[in-house]
């Protein structure tokens, strides 16, 4: 089970488990979205998505800019 501790509180994010993951959002750049063909291939679109997770305790976010095999960058309202 993939779990990363939040640097801002005692909470964490969990990147594996239930599908859909209720603390996960998916991002895509405007350019990549518009570069998609008119008929959307969801599998291809999903592969371009950047994964964002919210801390289970403080709502800070962790974004896996370089993919799920790299460490996330954390952000909160004070940083
Ligand atoms: Zn937190």
mmCIF file with all atom_site columns, C-alpha atoms and ligand atoms in Angstrom:
data_model
loop_
_atom_site.group_PDB
_atom_site.id
_atom_site.type_symbol
_atom_site.label_atom_id
_atom_site.label_alt_id
_atom_site.label_comp_id
_atom_site.label_asym_id
_atom_site.label_entity_id
_atom_site.label_seq_id
_atom_site.pdbx_PDB_ins_code
_atom_site.Cartn_x
_atom_site.Cartn_y
_atom_site.Cartn_z
_atom_site.occupancy
_atom_site.B_iso_or_equiv
_atom_site.pdbx_formal_charge
_atom_site.auth_seq_id
_atom_site.auth_comp_id
_atom_site.auth_asym_id
_atom_site.auth_atom_id
_atom_site.pdbx_PDB_model_num
ATOM   1  C  CA  . UNK A 1 1  ? 0.000   0.000  0.000   1.00 0.00 ? 1  UNK A CA  1
ATOM   2  C  CA  . UNK A 1 2  ? 1.578   3.275  -1.106  1.00 0.00 ? 2  UNK A CA  1
ATOM   3  C  CA  . UNK A 1 3  ? 1.390   5.925  1.561   1.00 0.00 ? 3  UNK A CA  1
ATOM   4  C  CA  . UNK A 1 4  ? 3.256   9.258  1.875   1.00 0.00 ? 4  UNK A CA  1
ATOM   5  C  CA  . UNK A 1 5  ? 3.414   11.282 5.089   1.00 0.00 ? 5  UNK A CA  1
ATOM   6  C  CA  . UNK A 1 6  ? 2.277   14.887 4.909   1.00 0.00 ? 6  UNK A CA  1
ATOM   7  C  CA  . UNK A 1 7  ? 5.103   17.367 5.640   1.00 0.00 ? 7  UNK A CA  1
ATOM   8  C  CA  . UNK A 1 8  ? 2.637   19.845 7.177   1.00 0.00 ? 8  UNK A CA  1
ATOM   9  C  CA  . UNK A 1 9  ? 0.770   17.682 9.695   1.00 0.00 ? 9  UNK A CA  1
ATOM   10 C  CA  . UNK A 1 10 ? 0.514   14.118 10.989  1.00 0.00 ? 10 UNK A CA  1
ATOM   11 C  CA  . UNK A 1 11 ? -1.707  13.083 8.088   1.00 0.00 ? 11 UNK A CA  1
ATOM   12 C  CA  . UNK A 1 12 ? -0.841  11.262 4.887   1.00 0.00 ? 12 UNK A CA  1
ATOM   13 C  CA  . UNK A 1 13 ? -1.918  10.504 1.362   1.00 0.00 ? 13 UNK A CA  1
ATOM   14 C  CA  . UNK A 1 14 ? -2.649  7.019  0.141   1.00 0.00 ? 14 UNK A CA  1
ATOM   15 C  CA  . UNK A 1 15 ? -2.081  6.445  -3.556  1.00 0.00 ? 15 UNK A CA  1
ATOM   16 C  CA  . UNK A 1 16 ? -3.338  2.879  -3.729  1.00 0.00 ? 16 UNK A CA  1
ATOM   17 C  CA  . UNK A 1 17 ? -6.492  1.153  -2.582  1.00 0.00 ? 17 UNK A CA  1
ATOM   18 C  CA  . UNK A 1 18 ? -10.032 1.923  -3.595  1.00 0.00 ? 18 UNK A CA  1
ATOM   19 C  CA  . UNK A 1 19 ? -10.871 2.908  -7.174  1.00 0.00 ? 19 UNK A CA  1
ATOM   20 C  CA  . UNK A 1 20 ? -11.926 5.605  -7.526  1.00 0.00 ? 20 UNK A CA  1
ATOM   21 C  CA  . UNK A 1 21 ? -9.599  7.084  -4.915  1.00 0.00 ? 21 UNK A CA  1
ATOM   22 C  CA  . UNK A 1 22 ? -11.715 9.709  -3.164  1.00 0.00 ? 22 UNK A CA  1
ATOM   23 C  CA  . UNK A 1 23 ? -8.696  11.874 -2.276  1.00 0.00 ? 23 UNK A CA  1
ATOM   24 C  CA  . UNK A 1 24 ? -7.310  11.869 -5.817  1.00 0.00 ? 24 UNK A CA  1
ATOM   25 C  CA  . UNK A 1 25 ? -7.834  14.344 -8.644  1.00 0.00 ? 25 UNK A CA  1
ATOM   26 C  CA  . UNK A 1 26 ? -6.443  14.177 -12.162 1.00 0.00 ? 26 UNK A CA  1
ATOM   27 C  CA  . UNK A 1 27 ? -4.852  17.123 -13.969 1.00 0.00 ? 27 UNK A CA  1
ATOM   28 C  CA  . UNK A 1 28 ? -4.048  17.699 -17.593 1.00 0.00 ? 28 UNK A CA  1
ATOM   29 C  CA  . UNK A 1 29 ? -2.517  20.740 -19.254 1.00 0.00 ? 29 UNK A CA  1
ATOM   30 C  CA  . UNK A 1 30 ? -4.817  22.794 -21.440 1.00 0.00 ? 30 UNK A CA  1
ATOM   31 C  CA  . UNK A 1 31 ? -2.530  22.127 -24.429 1.00 0.00 ? 31 UNK A CA  1
ATOM   32 C  CA  . UNK A 1 32 ? -2.507  18.371 -23.971 1.00 0.00 ? 32 UNK A CA  1
ATOM   33 C  CA  . UNK A 1 33 ? -6.261  18.360 -23.527 1.00 0.00 ? 33 UNK A CA  1
ATOM   34 C  CA  . UNK A 1 34 ? -6.783  20.317 -26.747 1.00 0.00 ? 34 UNK A CA  1
ATOM   35 C  CA  . UNK A 1 35 ? -4.278  18.136 -28.595 1.00 0.00 ? 35 UNK A CA  1
ATOM   36 C  CA  . UNK A 1 36 ? -6.534  15.133 -27.987 1.00 0.00 ? 36 UNK A CA  1
ATOM   37 C  CA  . UNK A 1 37 ? -8.498  13.940 -30.997 1.00 0.00 ? 37 UNK A CA  1
ATOM   38 C  CA  . UNK A 1 38 ? -12.188 14.892 -31.141 1.00 0.00 ? 38 UNK A CA  1
ATOM   39 C  CA  . UNK A 1 39 ? -13.141 11.353 -30.270 1.00 0.00 ? 39 UNK A CA  1
ATOM   40 C  CA  . UNK A 1 40 ? -11.623 10.907 -26.835 1.00 0.00 ? 40 UNK A CA  1
ATOM   41 C  CA  . UNK A 1 41 ? -9.709  7.738  -26.060 1.00 0.00 ? 41 UNK A CA  1
ATOM   42 C  CA  . UNK A 1 42 ? -10.050 7.604  -22.278 1.00 0.00 ? 42 UNK A CA  1
ATOM   43 C  CA  . UNK A 1 43 ? -7.107  5.266  -21.807 1.00 0.00 ? 43 UNK A CA  1
ATOM   44 C  CA  . UNK A 1 44 ? -4.791  7.563  -23.753 1.00 0.00 ? 44 UNK A CA  1
ATOM   45 C  CA  . UNK A 1 45 ? -6.166  10.598 -21.919 1.00 0.00 ? 45 UNK A CA  1
ATOM   46 C  CA  . UNK A 1 46 ? -5.707  8.923  -18.528 1.00 0.00 ? 46 UNK A CA  1
ATOM   47 C  CA  . UNK A 1 47 ? -2.044  8.192  -19.299 1.00 0.00 ? 47 UNK A CA  1
ATOM   48 C  CA  . UNK A 1 48 ? -1.421  11.931 -19.781 1.00 0.00 ? 48 UNK A CA  1
ATOM   49 C  CA  . UNK A 1 49 ? -3.037  12.844 -16.478 1.00 0.00 ? 49 UNK A CA  1
ATOM   50 C  CA  . UNK A 1 50 ? -1.015  14.161 -13.555 1.00 0.00 ? 50 UNK A CA  1
ATOM   51 C  CA  . UNK A 1 51 ? -2.076  12.703 -10.207 1.00 0.00 ? 51 UNK A CA  1
ATOM   52 C  CA  . UNK A 1 52 ? -2.948  14.993 -7.306  1.00 0.00 ? 52 UNK A CA  1
ATOM   53 C  CA  . UNK A 1 53 ? -3.850  13.805 -3.800  1.00 0.00 ? 53 UNK A CA  1
ATOM   54 C  CA  . UNK A 1 54 ? -5.198  15.640 -0.764  1.00 0.00 ? 54 UNK A CA  1
ATOM   55 C  CA  . UNK A 1 55 ? -3.816  14.985 2.706   1.00 0.00 ? 55 UNK A CA  1
ATOM   56 C  CA  . UNK A 1 56 ? -6.402  13.091 4.747   1.00 0.00 ? 56 UNK A CA  1
ATOM   57 C  CA  . UNK A 1 57 ? -6.010  15.540 7.611   1.00 0.00 ? 57 UNK A CA  1
ATOM   58 C  CA  . UNK A 1 58 ? -5.104  19.095 6.529   1.00 0.00 ? 58 UNK A CA  1
ATOM   59 C  CA  . UNK A 1 59 ? -6.088  19.281 2.834   1.00 0.00 ? 59 UNK A CA  1
ATOM   60 C  CA  . UNK A 1 60 ? -2.532  20.032 1.671   1.00 0.00 ? 60 UNK A CA  1
ATOM   61 C  CA  . UNK A 1 61 ? -1.977  18.636 -1.788  1.00 0.00 ? 61 UNK A CA  1
ATOM   62 C  CA  . UNK A 1 62 ? 0.692   16.380 -3.233  1.00 0.00 ? 62 UNK A CA  1
ATOM   63 C  CA  . UNK A 1 63 ? 1.232   16.457 -6.988  1.00 0.00 ? 63 UNK A CA  1
ATOM   64 C  CA  . UNK A 1 64 ? 3.167   13.752 -8.825  1.00 0.00 ? 64 UNK A CA  1
ATOM   65 C  CA  . UNK A 1 65 ? 4.511   16.003 -11.602 1.00 0.00 ? 65 UNK A CA  1
ATOM   66 C  CA  . UNK A 1 66 ? 7.034   13.383 -12.773 1.00 0.00 ? 66 UNK A CA  1
ATOM   67 C  CA  . UNK A 1 67 ? 4.685   10.396 -12.556 1.00 0.00 ? 67 UNK A CA  1
ATOM   68 C  CA  . UNK A 1 68 ? 3.705   7.988  -9.827  1.00 0.00 ? 68 UNK A CA  1
ATOM   69 C  CA  . UNK A 1 69 ? 7.179   6.452  -9.604  1.00 0.00 ? 69 UNK A CA  1
ATOM   70 C  CA  . UNK A 1 70 ? 8.701   9.754  -8.473  1.00 0.00 ? 70 UNK A CA  1
ATOM   71 C  CA  . UNK A 1 71 ? 8.226   11.667 -5.233  1.00 0.00 ? 71 UNK A CA  1
ATOM   72 C  CA  . UNK A 1 72 ? 5.389   14.201 -5.096  1.00 0.00 ? 72 UNK A CA  1
ATOM   73 C  CA  . UNK A 1 73 ? 5.736   17.953 -4.582  1.00 0.00 ? 73 UNK A CA  1
ATOM   74 C  CA  . UNK A 1 74 ? 3.669   19.130 -1.627  1.00 0.00 ? 74 UNK A CA  1
ATOM   75 C  CA  . UNK A 1 75 ? 1.744   22.381 -1.427  1.00 0.00 ? 75 UNK A CA  1
ATOM   76 C  CA  . UNK A 1 76 ? -0.383  23.990 1.223   1.00 0.00 ? 76 UNK A CA  1
ATOM   77 C  CA  . UNK A 1 77 ? -2.059  27.336 1.613   1.00 0.00 ? 77 UNK A CA  1
ATOM   78 C  CA  . UNK A 1 78 ? 0.952   28.752 3.458   1.00 0.00 ? 78 UNK A CA  1
ATOM   79 C  CA  . UNK A 1 79 ? 3.623   27.692 0.975   1.00 0.00 ? 79 UNK A CA  1
HETATM 80 ZN ZN1 . LIG B 2 .  ? -1.520  17.243 6.103   1.00 0.00 ? 1  LIG B ZN1 1
#
